[in-house]
mmCIF file of C-alpha atoms in Angstrom:
data_model
loop_
_atom_site.group_PDB
_atom_site.id
_atom_site.type_symbol
_atom_site.label_atom_id
_atom_site.label_comp_id
_atom_site.label_asym_id
_atom_site.label_seq_id
_atom_site.Cartn_x
_atom_site.Cartn_y
_atom_site.Cartn_z
ATOM 1 C CA MET A 21 29.164 -33.020 20.063
ATOM 2 C CA PRO A 22 28.797 -30.574 22.989
ATOM 3 C CA PRO A 23 26.081 -27.941 22.664
ATOM 4 C CA LYS A 24 27.213 -24.779 20.950
ATOM 5 C CA ALA A 25 26.742 -21.401 22.583
ATOM 6 C CA VAL A 26 24.561 -18.903 20.831
ATOM 7 C CA ALA A 27 25.263 -15.212 21.475
ATOM 8 C CA GLU A 28 22.847 -12.295 21.237
ATOM 9 C CA VAL A 29 23.747 -9.532 18.791
ATOM 10 C CA THR A 30 22.613 -6.032 17.888
ATOM 11 C CA ILE A 31 22.677 -5.046 14.244
ATOM 12 C CA ASP A 32 23.885 -1.482 13.979
ATOM 13 C CA ILE A 33 24.953 -1.329 10.343
ATOM 14 C CA ASP A 34 23.054 -1.447 7.041
ATOM 15 C CA PRO A 35 21.157 -4.772 7.115
ATOM 16 C CA ALA A 36 22.087 -5.727 3.528
ATOM 17 C CA THR A 37 25.775 -5.252 4.321
ATOM 18 C CA TYR A 38 25.306 -7.110 7.584
ATOM 19 C CA GLU A 39 23.738 -10.104 5.797
ATOM 20 C CA THR A 40 26.507 -10.092 3.177
ATOM 21 C CA GLN A 41 29.161 -10.306 5.886
ATOM 22 C CA ASN A 42 27.390 -12.496 8.456
ATOM 23 C CA VAL A 43 25.384 -14.863 6.288
ATOM 24 C CA HIS A 44 26.326 -14.965 2.589
ATOM 25 C CA ALA A 45 30.120 -14.828 2.945
ATOM 26 C CA ILE A 46 30.028 -17.472 5.668
ATOM 27 C CA TYR A 47 27.934 -19.928 3.658
ATOM 28 C CA ASP A 48 30.275 -19.487 0.704
ATOM 29 C CA THR A 49 33.199 -20.365 2.995
ATOM 30 C CA ILE A 50 31.667 -23.300 4.874
ATOM 31 C CA ALA A 51 29.649 -24.643 1.891
ATOM 32 C CA SER A 52 31.476 -27.937 1.563
ATOM 33 C CA HIS A 53 31.383 -28.817 5.268
ATOM 34 C CA PHE A 54 27.836 -27.483 5.688
ATOM 35 C CA SER A 55 26.563 -29.474 2.734
ATOM 36 C CA SER A 56 28.019 -32.700 4.130
ATOM 37 C CA THR A 57 25.861 -32.215 7.244
ATOM 38 C CA ARG A 58 22.618 -31.402 5.421
ATOM 39 C CA TYR A 59 21.113 -34.485 3.860
ATOM 40 C CA LYS A 60 18.139 -35.494 5.965
ATOM 41 C CA PRO A 61 14.813 -33.855 5.107
ATOM 42 C CA TRP A 62 12.609 -32.647 7.958
ATOM 43 C CA PRO A 63 9.375 -34.669 8.170
ATOM 44 C CA ILE A 64 6.904 -31.802 7.715
ATOM 45 C CA ILE A 65 8.655 -30.684 4.536
ATOM 46 C CA ALA A 66 8.912 -34.206 3.111
ATOM 47 C CA LYS A 67 5.203 -34.678 3.785
ATOM 48 C CA PHE A 68 4.301 -31.357 2.148
ATOM 49 C CA LEU A 69 6.310 -32.265 -0.968
ATOM 50 C CA SER A 70 4.875 -35.773 -1.129
ATOM 51 C CA ARG A 71 1.363 -34.278 -1.415
ATOM 52 C CA ILE A 72 2.121 -31.870 -4.251
ATOM 53 C CA PRO A 73 -0.054 -32.769 -7.282
ATOM 54 C CA ASP A 74 1.500 -34.194 -10.470
ATOM 55 C CA GLY A 75 2.851 -31.621 -12.873
ATOM 56 C CA TRP A 76 3.215 -28.832 -10.315
ATOM 57 C CA ILE A 77 6.321 -26.672 -10.454
ATOM 58 C CA GLY A 78 7.893 -25.148 -7.394
ATOM 59 C CA LEU A 79 10.436 -22.648 -6.155
ATOM 60 C CA ASP A 80 12.851 -23.639 -3.383
ATOM 61 C CA SER A 81 13.760 -20.172 -2.158
ATOM 62 C CA GLY A 82 17.001 -20.497 -0.193
ATOM 63 C CA THR A 83 17.727 -23.973 -1.496
ATOM 64 C CA GLY A 84 21.195 -24.275 0.099
ATOM 65 C CA ASN A 85 22.724 -27.548 -1.034
ATOM 66 C CA GLY A 86 19.459 -28.459 -2.737
ATOM 67 C CA LYS A 87 18.497 -31.370 -0.520
ATOM 68 C CA TYR A 88 14.778 -30.743 -1.148
ATOM 69 C CA LEU A 89 15.187 -30.538 -4.937
ATOM 70 C CA SER A 90 15.443 -34.337 -4.982
ATOM 71 C CA LEU A 91 12.046 -34.804 -3.320
ATOM 72 C CA ASP A 92 10.324 -34.529 -6.691
ATOM 73 C CA ARG A 93 8.244 -37.717 -6.498
ATOM 74 C CA ASP A 94 10.417 -39.330 -9.197
ATOM 75 C CA GLY A 95 9.904 -36.484 -11.603
ATOM 76 C CA LYS A 96 6.143 -36.027 -11.137
ATOM 77 C CA THR A 97 6.857 -32.571 -9.719
ATOM 78 C CA TRP A 98 9.728 -30.217 -10.395
ATOM 79 C CA MET A 99 11.536 -27.470 -8.491
ATOM 80 C CA VAL A 100 14.066 -24.765 -9.222
ATOM 81 C CA GLY A 101 16.437 -23.778 -6.416
ATOM 82 C CA LEU A 102 17.328 -20.167 -5.611
ATOM 83 C CA ASP A 103 20.169 -19.268 -3.262
ATOM 84 C CA ARG A 104 22.543 -16.411 -2.454
ATOM 85 C CA SER A 105 25.562 -18.701 -1.998
ATOM 86 C CA ILE A 106 27.240 -19.724 -5.246
ATOM 87 C CA ASN A 107 29.279 -22.383 -3.459
ATOM 88 C CA LEU A 108 26.173 -24.047 -2.013
ATOM 89 C CA LEU A 109 24.532 -23.928 -5.452
ATOM 90 C CA LYS A 110 27.439 -25.939 -6.863
ATOM 91 C CA PHE A 111 26.232 -28.763 -4.610
ATOM 92 C CA ALA A 112 22.552 -28.097 -5.339
ATOM 93 C CA GLN A 113 23.248 -28.348 -9.069
ATOM 94 C CA ASN A 114 23.697 -32.106 -8.703
ATOM 95 C CA ALA A 115 21.485 -32.834 -5.711
ATOM 96 C CA GLY A 116 20.525 -36.497 -5.642
ATOM 97 C CA ASP A 117 23.021 -37.105 -8.472
ATOM 98 C CA LYS A 118 20.718 -35.566 -11.045
ATOM 99 C CA ALA A 119 21.005 -32.316 -13.008
ATOM 100 C CA ARG A 120 19.006 -29.709 -11.053
ATOM 101 C CA GLU A 121 18.039 -26.193 -12.003
ATOM 102 C CA VAL A 122 19.532 -23.546 -9.739
ATOM 103 C CA VAL A 123 19.654 -19.758 -9.826
ATOM 104 C CA LEU A 124 21.980 -17.383 -7.977
ATOM 105 C CA GLY A 125 19.783 -14.702 -6.446
ATOM 106 C CA ASN A 126 18.463 -13.019 -3.347
ATOM 107 C CA VAL A 127 15.186 -14.128 -1.745
ATOM 108 C CA LEU A 128 14.276 -10.423 -1.432
ATOM 109 C CA ASP A 129 14.243 -10.010 -5.216
ATOM 110 C CA HIS A 130 11.555 -11.148 -7.614
ATOM 111 C CA CYS A 131 13.363 -12.467 -10.671
ATOM 112 C CA TRP A 132 10.406 -14.529 -11.932
ATOM 113 C CA ARG A 133 7.319 -14.138 -14.036
ATOM 114 C CA THR A 134 4.772 -13.191 -11.369
ATOM 115 C CA HIS A 135 2.673 -16.157 -10.178
ATOM 116 C CA ALA A 136 4.664 -18.560 -12.396
ATOM 117 C CA PHE A 137 4.908 -21.275 -9.735
ATOM 118 C CA ASP A 138 2.349 -23.634 -8.227
ATOM 119 C CA PHE A 139 4.176 -23.856 -4.945
ATOM 120 C CA ALA A 140 7.137 -22.430 -3.070
ATOM 121 C CA ILE A 141 9.129 -23.549 -0.060
ATOM 122 C CA SER A 142 11.370 -21.429 2.132
ATOM 123 C CA ILE A 143 13.277 -23.655 4.510
ATOM 124 C CA ALA A 144 15.625 -22.251 7.159
ATOM 125 C CA THR A 145 16.129 -19.079 5.136
ATOM 126 C CA ILE A 146 13.974 -16.168 6.317
ATOM 127 C CA HIS A 147 15.626 -16.384 9.751
ATOM 128 C CA HIS A 148 18.834 -15.116 8.109
ATOM 129 C CA LEU A 149 17.255 -11.748 7.235
ATOM 130 C CA ALA A 150 18.285 -9.006 9.597
ATOM 131 C CA THR A 151 15.208 -6.763 9.997
ATOM 132 C CA PRO A 152 11.431 -7.313 10.388
ATOM 133 C CA SER A 153 10.708 -5.435 7.148
ATOM 134 C CA ARG A 154 13.133 -7.620 5.193
ATOM 135 C CA ARG A 155 11.470 -10.744 6.590
ATOM 136 C CA VAL A 156 8.044 -9.370 5.568
ATOM 137 C CA LEU A 157 9.356 -8.685 2.059
ATOM 138 C CA ALA A 158 10.729 -12.231 1.786
ATOM 139 C CA VAL A 159 7.261 -13.649 2.600
ATOM 140 C CA GLN A 160 5.694 -11.296 0.048
ATOM 141 C CA ARG A 161 8.114 -12.572 -2.603
ATOM 142 C CA LEU A 162 6.912 -16.118 -1.928
ATOM 143 C CA LEU A 163 3.249 -15.060 -2.163
ATOM 144 C CA GLN A 164 4.011 -13.285 -5.463
ATOM 145 C CA ALA A 165 5.848 -16.281 -6.868
ATOM 146 C CA VAL A 166 2.905 -18.685 -6.614
ATOM 147 C CA SER A 167 -0.434 -18.897 -8.391
ATOM 148 C CA PRO A 168 -3.105 -16.598 -6.874
ATOM 149 C CA LYS A 169 -5.689 -19.338 -7.411
ATOM 150 C CA ASN A 170 -4.365 -22.276 -5.456
ATOM 151 C CA GLY A 171 -0.655 -21.618 -4.859
ATOM 152 C CA ARG A 172 0.897 -23.292 -1.844
ATOM 153 C CA VAL A 173 3.708 -21.990 0.342
ATOM 154 C CA LEU A 174 5.622 -23.694 3.143
ATOM 155 C CA ILE A 175 7.856 -21.601 5.400
ATOM 156 C CA TYR A 176 10.161 -23.087 8.029
ATOM 157 C CA VAL A 177 12.232 -21.018 10.480
ATOM 158 C CA TRP A 178 14.289 -21.519 13.610
ATOM 159 C CA ALA A 179 12.237 -21.431 16.815
ATOM 160 C CA ILE A 180 12.960 -20.112 20.258
ATOM 161 C CA GLU A 181 11.435 -23.355 21.568
ATOM 162 C CA GLN A 182 14.232 -25.911 21.169
ATOM 163 C CA ASP A 183 13.795 -29.641 21.511
ATOM 164 C CA GLU A 184 15.970 -31.795 23.781
ATOM 165 C CA LEU A 185 18.096 -33.055 20.916
ATOM 166 C CA SER A 186 19.133 -29.561 19.886
ATOM 167 C CA LYS A 187 22.846 -28.888 19.786
ATOM 168 C CA ARG A 188 22.273 -25.216 20.568
ATOM 169 C CA ILE A 189 22.058 -23.331 23.819
ATOM 170 C CA ILE A 190 19.844 -20.291 23.528
ATOM 171 C CA PRO A 191 20.665 -17.360 25.817
ATOM 172 C CA GLN A 192 18.206 -17.148 28.688
ATOM 173 C CA GLY A 193 16.330 -13.984 29.514
ATOM 174 C CA GLU A 194 12.951 -12.720 28.475
ATOM 175 C CA ARG A 195 12.779 -15.223 25.671
ATOM 176 C CA ASN A 196 9.666 -16.962 26.880
ATOM 177 C CA GLU A 197 7.733 -13.719 27.073
ATOM 178 C CA THR A 198 8.920 -12.027 23.897
ATOM 179 C CA ARG A 199 6.869 -11.950 20.725
ATOM 180 C CA THR A 200 9.580 -10.370 18.672
ATOM 181 C CA GLY A 201 12.164 -13.127 18.700
ATOM 182 C CA GLN A 202 15.866 -12.661 19.181
ATOM 183 C CA ASP A 203 18.870 -11.725 17.028
ATOM 184 C CA VAL A 204 21.803 -14.057 17.598
ATOM 185 C CA VAL A 205 24.937 -15.445 16.039
ATOM 186 C CA VAL A 206 25.530 -19.178 15.913
ATOM 187 C CA PRO A 207 29.078 -20.449 15.593
ATOM 188 C CA TRP A 208 30.074 -22.810 12.807
ATOM 189 C CA VAL A 209 33.363 -24.518 13.561
ATOM 190 C CA LEU A 210 35.330 -25.422 10.489
ATOM 191 C CA SER A 211 37.955 -27.968 11.447
ATOM 192 C CA LYS A 212 41.345 -28.191 9.807
ATOM 193 C CA SER A 213 40.388 -31.090 7.579
ATOM 194 C CA ASN A 214 37.435 -29.135 6.256
ATOM 195 C CA ILE A 215 39.491 -25.995 5.820
ATOM 196 C CA ALA A 216 41.995 -27.934 3.732
ATOM 197 C CA GLN A 217 39.256 -28.467 1.154
ATOM 198 C CA ASN A 218 38.744 -24.746 0.918
ATOM 199 C CA PRO A 219 41.799 -22.969 -0.449
ATOM 200 C CA LYS A 220 40.475 -19.522 0.523
ATOM 201 C CA SER A 221 40.543 -20.256 4.249
ATOM 202 C CA PRO A 222 43.639 -19.778 6.366
ATOM 203 C CA ARG A 223 45.540 -23.004 6.928
ATOM 204 C CA ASP A 224 47.703 -22.005 9.861
ATOM 205 C CA SER A 225 45.093 -22.368 12.623
ATOM 206 C CA ARG A 226 43.623 -25.672 13.762
ATOM 207 C CA GLU A 227 40.077 -24.516 13.359
ATOM 208 C CA GLU A 228 38.129 -21.469 12.303
ATOM 209 C CA VAL A 229 34.889 -20.250 13.863
ATOM 210 C CA TYR A 230 32.323 -18.494 11.704
ATOM 211 C CA ASN A 231 29.435 -16.738 13.445
ATOM 212 C CA ARG A 232 26.319 -16.921 11.290
ATOM 213 C CA TYR A 233 23.499 -14.478 11.958
ATOM 214 C CA TYR A 234 20.026 -15.827 12.803
ATOM 215 C CA HIS A 235 16.802 -14.259 13.900
ATOM 216 C CA ILE A 236 15.268 -16.807 16.270
ATOM 217 C CA PHE A 237 11.502 -16.677 15.949
ATOM 218 C CA ALA A 238 9.222 -16.288 18.947
ATOM 219 C CA LYS A 239 6.021 -18.275 19.243
ATOM 220 C CA GLY A 240 3.342 -16.708 17.031
ATOM 221 C CA GLU A 241 5.837 -14.474 15.255
ATOM 222 C CA LEU A 242 5.829 -16.414 11.986
ATOM 223 C CA SER A 243 2.056 -16.302 11.504
ATOM 224 C CA ALA A 244 2.053 -12.607 12.461
ATOM 225 C CA LEU A 245 4.729 -12.048 9.803
ATOM 226 C CA VAL A 246 2.582 -13.822 7.207
ATOM 227 C CA SER A 247 -0.448 -11.704 8.121
ATOM 228 C CA GLN A 248 1.580 -8.517 7.804
ATOM 229 C CA ALA A 249 3.015 -9.628 4.445
ATOM 230 C CA ALA A 250 -0.433 -10.570 3.125
ATOM 231 C CA ALA A 251 -1.987 -7.303 4.284
ATOM 232 C CA GLY A 252 0.784 -5.383 2.532
ATOM 233 C CA LEU A 253 -0.190 -7.080 -0.740
ATOM 234 C CA GLY A 254 -3.896 -6.373 -0.187
ATOM 235 C CA LEU A 255 -4.686 -10.015 0.535
ATOM 236 C CA THR A 256 -7.333 -11.142 3.001
ATOM 237 C CA ILE A 257 -6.159 -13.541 5.700
ATOM 238 C CA GLY A 258 -8.367 -16.507 6.365
ATOM 239 C CA SER A 259 -10.501 -19.142 4.715
ATOM 240 C CA VAL A 260 -12.139 -18.534 1.338
ATOM 241 C CA VAL A 261 -15.505 -19.566 2.800
ATOM 242 C CA GLY A 262 -17.950 -16.668 3.065
ATOM 243 C CA GLN A 263 -15.677 -14.108 1.416
ATOM 244 C CA PRO A 264 -17.162 -11.499 -0.947
ATOM 245 C CA SER A 265 -16.457 -11.943 -4.670
ATOM 246 C CA SER A 266 -13.405 -10.381 -6.338
ATOM 247 C CA THR A 267 -11.235 -10.910 -3.291
ATOM 248 C CA GLN A 268 -7.869 -12.559 -3.034
ATOM 249 C CA GLY A 269 -6.505 -14.051 0.095
ATOM 250 C CA VAL A 270 -4.236 -16.388 1.966
ATOM 251 C CA GLU A 271 -5.325 -19.162 4.266
ATOM 252 C CA ILE A 272 -2.967 -20.526 6.910
ATOM 253 C CA LEU A 273 -3.503 -24.274 6.590
ATOM 254 C CA GLN A 274 -0.992 -25.303 9.237
ATOM 255 C CA ASP A 275 0.845 -23.340 11.914
ATOM 256 C CA GLY A 276 3.088 -25.525 14.037
ATOM 257 C CA TRP A 277 6.386 -26.473 15.594
ATOM 258 C CA GLU A 278 8.695 -29.341 14.629
ATOM 259 C CA ARG A 279 12.133 -30.145 16.004
ATOM 260 C CA SER A 280 13.190 -26.641 17.075
ATOM 261 C CA ASN A 281 11.505 -24.954 14.127
ATOM 262 C CA TYR A 282 8.227 -23.165 13.469
ATOM 263 C CA TYR A 283 6.430 -23.684 10.182
ATOM 264 C CA VAL A 284 3.382 -22.411 8.350
ATOM 265 C CA GLU A 285 1.660 -23.830 5.294
ATOM 266 C CA LEU A 286 -0.258 -21.294 3.220
ATOM 267 C CA ARG A 287 -2.762 -21.493 0.393
ATOM 268 C CA ARG A 288 -3.576 -18.582 -1.850
ATOM 269 C CA TRP A 289 -7.145 -18.211 -3.083
ATOM 270 C CA SER A 290 -9.070 -15.917 -5.445
ATOM 271 C CA ILE A 291 -12.810 -15.580 -5.938
ATOM 272 C CA MET B 19 22.227 -25.859 -15.525
ATOM 273 C CA VAL B 20 20.035 -23.315 -17.198
ATOM 274 C CA ARG B 21 17.553 -25.169 -19.291
ATOM 275 C CA LEU B 22 14.621 -23.647 -21.146
ATOM 276 C CA VAL B 23 12.246 -24.869 -18.460
ATOM 277 C CA THR B 24 13.916 -22.420 -16.047
ATOM 278 C CA HIS B 25 14.414 -19.710 -18.648
ATOM 279 C CA ASN B 26 10.634 -19.769 -19.230
ATOM 280 C CA LEU B 27 10.154 -18.670 -15.599
ATOM 281 C CA LEU B 28 12.823 -15.972 -15.291
ATOM 282 C CA ALA B 29 12.116 -12.283 -15.888
ATOM 283 C CA CYS B 30 14.173 -9.119 -15.545
ATOM 284 C CA HIS B 31 13.709 -7.495 -12.137
ATOM 285 C CA ALA B 32 15.927 -4.433 -12.450
ATOM 286 C CA LYS B 33 14.602 -1.169 -11.037
ATOM 287 C CA ASP B 34 11.716 0.322 -13.070
ATOM 288 C CA CYS B 35 11.855 -2.497 -15.619
ATOM 289 C CA ASN B 36 8.273 -3.764 -15.557
ATOM 290 C CA THR B 37 7.175 -4.180 -19.162
ATOM 291 C CA ASN B 38 8.612 -6.233 -22.016
ATOM 292 C CA ASN B 39 11.022 -7.764 -19.444
ATOM 293 C CA PHE B 40 10.364 -11.359 -20.581
ATOM 294 C CA PRO B 41 11.694 -13.555 -22.112
ATOM 295 C CA LEU B 42 15.352 -12.785 -21.539
ATOM 296 C CA VAL B 43 17.423 -13.191 -24.701
ATOM 297 C CA PHE B 44 20.370 -15.572 -24.667
ATOM 298 C CA GLN B 45 23.669 -14.141 -25.865
ATOM 299 C CA ASN B 46 27.064 -15.720 -26.620
ATOM 300 C CA VAL B 47 25.903 -19.054 -25.306
ATOM 301 C CA GLN B 48 27.719 -22.340 -25.071
ATOM 302 C CA LEU B 49 25.275 -25.249 -25.263
ATOM 303 C CA GLU B 50 25.434 -28.849 -24.242
ATOM 304 C CA ILE B 51 22.875 -31.464 -25.173
ATOM 305 C CA ARG B 52 22.404 -34.071 -22.452
ATOM 306 C CA GLU B 53 19.873 -36.839 -22.540
ATOM 307 C CA ALA B 54 17.275 -36.758 -19.782
ATOM 308 C CA GLU B 55 14.623 -39.225 -18.727
ATOM 309 C CA PHE B 56 11.417 -38.731 -20.753
ATOM 310 C CA ASN B 57 8.479 -37.960 -18.514
ATOM 311 C CA PRO B 58 5.441 -37.318 -20.753
ATOM 312 C CA GLY B 59 3.007 -37.127 -17.829
ATOM 313 C CA PHE B 60 4.864 -34.249 -16.259
ATOM 314 C CA ILE B 61 5.182 -32.352 -19.531
ATOM 315 C CA GLN B 62 1.491 -32.714 -20.230
ATOM 316 C CA SER B 63 0.438 -31.243 -16.917
ATOM 317 C CA PHE B 64 3.168 -28.593 -17.047
ATOM 318 C CA LEU B 65 2.142 -27.477 -20.567
ATOM 319 C CA PRO B 66 -0.624 -25.007 -19.546
ATOM 320 C CA LYS B 67 1.870 -23.082 -17.409
ATOM 321 C CA ILE B 68 4.421 -22.592 -20.178
ATOM 322 C CA GLU B 69 4.621 -19.253 -21.963
ATOM 323 C CA TRP B 70 4.447 -20.881 -25.378
ATOM 324 C CA ASN B 71 5.540 -17.973 -27.577
ATOM 325 C CA ALA B 72 8.578 -17.298 -25.392
ATOM 326 C CA LEU B 73 9.570 -20.962 -25.490
ATOM 327 C CA VAL B 74 9.272 -21.282 -29.278
ATOM 328 C CA LYS B 75 11.099 -17.994 -29.924
ATOM 329 C CA THR B 76 13.939 -18.913 -27.571
ATOM 330 C CA ALA B 77 14.280 -22.439 -28.954
ATOM 331 C CA GLN B 78 14.498 -21.014 -32.465
ATOM 332 C CA GLU B 79 17.184 -18.550 -31.385
ATOM 333 C CA LEU B 80 19.163 -21.538 -30.106
ATOM 334 C CA GLY B 81 18.690 -23.323 -33.427
ATOM 335 C CA ASP B 82 15.840 -25.704 -32.545
ATOM 336 C CA THR B 83 12.833 -25.341 -34.827
ATOM 337 C CA SER B 84 10.972 -28.484 -33.786
ATOM 338 C CA LEU B 85 8.077 -26.682 -32.050
ATOM 339 C CA PRO B 86 5.116 -25.207 -33.979
ATOM 340 C CA ILE B 87 4.664 -21.415 -33.805
ATOM 341 C CA ASP B 88 1.088 -21.755 -32.567
ATOM 342 C CA GLN B 89 0.442 -23.894 -29.525
ATOM 343 C CA PRO B 90 -1.307 -27.015 -30.871
ATOM 344 C CA GLU B 91 -4.534 -28.164 -29.251
ATOM 345 C CA MET B 92 -3.784 -31.793 -29.992
ATOM 346 C CA ILE B 93 -0.914 -33.150 -27.932
ATOM 347 C CA ASP B 94 0.692 -36.141 -29.610
ATOM 348 C CA ASP B 95 3.807 -38.153 -28.830
ATOM 349 C CA GLU B 96 5.968 -36.277 -31.274
ATOM 350 C CA LEU B 97 5.097 -32.937 -29.681
ATOM 351 C CA LEU B 98 5.788 -34.282 -26.193
ATOM 352 C CA LYS B 99 9.175 -35.619 -27.317
ATOM 353 C CA ASN B 100 10.097 -32.327 -28.951
ATOM 354 C CA LEU B 101 9.015 -30.435 -25.846
ATOM 355 C CA HIS B 102 11.010 -32.801 -23.678
ATOM 356 C CA HIS B 103 14.128 -32.122 -25.726
ATOM 357 C CA VAL B 104 13.639 -28.348 -25.791
ATOM 358 C CA LEU B 105 12.754 -28.008 -22.093
ATOM 359 C CA PHE B 106 15.047 -30.545 -20.466
ATOM 360 C CA GLU B 107 17.927 -31.569 -22.751
ATOM 361 C CA ILE B 108 19.388 -28.283 -23.986
ATOM 362 C CA HIS B 109 21.740 -26.987 -21.289
ATOM 363 C CA ILE B 110 23.113 -23.463 -21.449
ATOM 364 C CA VAL B 111 26.497 -23.727 -19.768
ATOM 365 C CA GLU B 112 28.055 -20.315 -20.413
ATOM 366 C CA GLY B 113 26.858 -17.004 -21.797
ATOM 367 C CA ALA B 114 24.366 -14.392 -20.721
ATOM 368 C CA MET B 115 20.698 -13.475 -20.721
ATOM 369 C CA ILE B 116 19.809 -9.949 -21.829
ATOM 370 C CA CYS B 117 16.605 -8.128 -20.874
ATOM 371 C CA PRO B 118 14.722 -7.163 -24.061
ATOM 372 C CA ASN B 119 13.605 -3.925 -22.381
ATOM 373 C CA CYS B 120 16.431 -2.450 -20.258
ATOM 374 C CA LYS B 121 19.259 -4.580 -21.726
ATOM 375 C CA HIS B 122 20.422 -5.690 -18.303
ATOM 376 C CA ASN B 123 22.941 -8.522 -18.656
ATOM 377 C CA TYR B 124 22.508 -11.600 -16.438
ATOM 378 C CA PRO B 125 25.640 -13.749 -16.835
ATOM 379 C CA ILE B 126 25.605 -17.558 -16.858
ATOM 380 C CA SER B 127 28.678 -19.334 -15.573
ATOM 381 C CA ASP B 128 29.145 -23.100 -15.121
ATOM 382 C CA GLY B 129 25.437 -23.500 -15.817
ATOM 383 C CA ILE B 130 24.312 -21.136 -13.046
ATOM 384 C CA PRO B 131 22.534 -17.911 -14.016
ATOM 385 C CA ASN B 132 23.366 -14.911 -11.865
ATOM 386 C CA MET B 133 20.180 -12.928 -11.218
ATOM 387 C CA LEU B 134 21.722 -10.685 -8.546
ATOM 388 C CA LEU B 135 21.498 -6.945 -9.012
ATOM 389 C CA ALA B 136 23.764 -4.217 -7.683
ATOM 390 C CA GLU B 137 22.280 -2.181 -4.822
ATOM 391 C CA HIS B 138 21.297 0.770 -7.064
ATOM 392 C CA GLU B 139 19.587 -1.536 -9.580
ATOM 393 C CA ILE B 140 17.185 -3.084 -7.072
ATOM 394 C CA ALA B 141 13.563 -1.980 -7.345
#
């Protein structure tokens, strides 16, 4: 497949409306085709899930077709999947040919008992939010979802540093210098055979192109986002060691890059 | 599918609805019982995180009275089996969940609960 061109965009309308049109509606349209291309877990995420203790329950916030819901260590752990696309959830509902728990909702909302989960993952989701403050809120929702004592969070977003195997071409420019990332649209080409499976799409053209919105993260931007989110909740950033009593905080256990994505692993602590 | 394991985690999040917003109350539900693999180890470690009173009340409302009102200290096989059935084998396929406080209605369709709010309802 030839590399696909990515185009810079400026968001000049209400961000919620923008996301509805340029993210949610598109995933609902391409769900079937998209799901057929999303089956292989990324190594960092598989490793994180393989180390989750027995009996822990997790939230997969932005579960998509639910491919991570199956990584439950043969039922020793358990996850519920949240997503904004009903059509993707129809796939997630039976991920790995087992009945899965899924909820239609927005990652900016908090539709849970606070701190009900032991862990939460947010994979390739926060980069679909159209403003910095919405991305901060999404991280805060994850921190609120997990236990304040030892809750774990893994966040994975699209990086400005692409590996050689990437199918994307990122627009050149100041991208290596920027710390604020870049707003772009990435085309999804739905071929005629895939359109035929989706009665809502037009059938007269050979293929349809859907431009999904992404915020491509700059180096260091994800950990800065986490710090801002934590500060907004009154949480200390850093290790629990040497902290005064009656404090709550978040430690960044890992901050790295894998296959065109940045990730952070977080641990909440209370003393 | 909405099973009671998920229901035990969900709370109303409508604007200004912060107290008495859990557990949501099932209404006009269509149930399906489907056997699931029994995993006593998981249930045992999951048990401390369950809101017991909410689980028992909701199970009773759905017609299952197998769980004791007070959370037992002794966990035996029978309890684990009953918990397994209540948490993992009762599927709510259609219906709604109503907030006990603000009465917001969260519909369930094809086993998927819709927790989305309209713009003006978001906190």
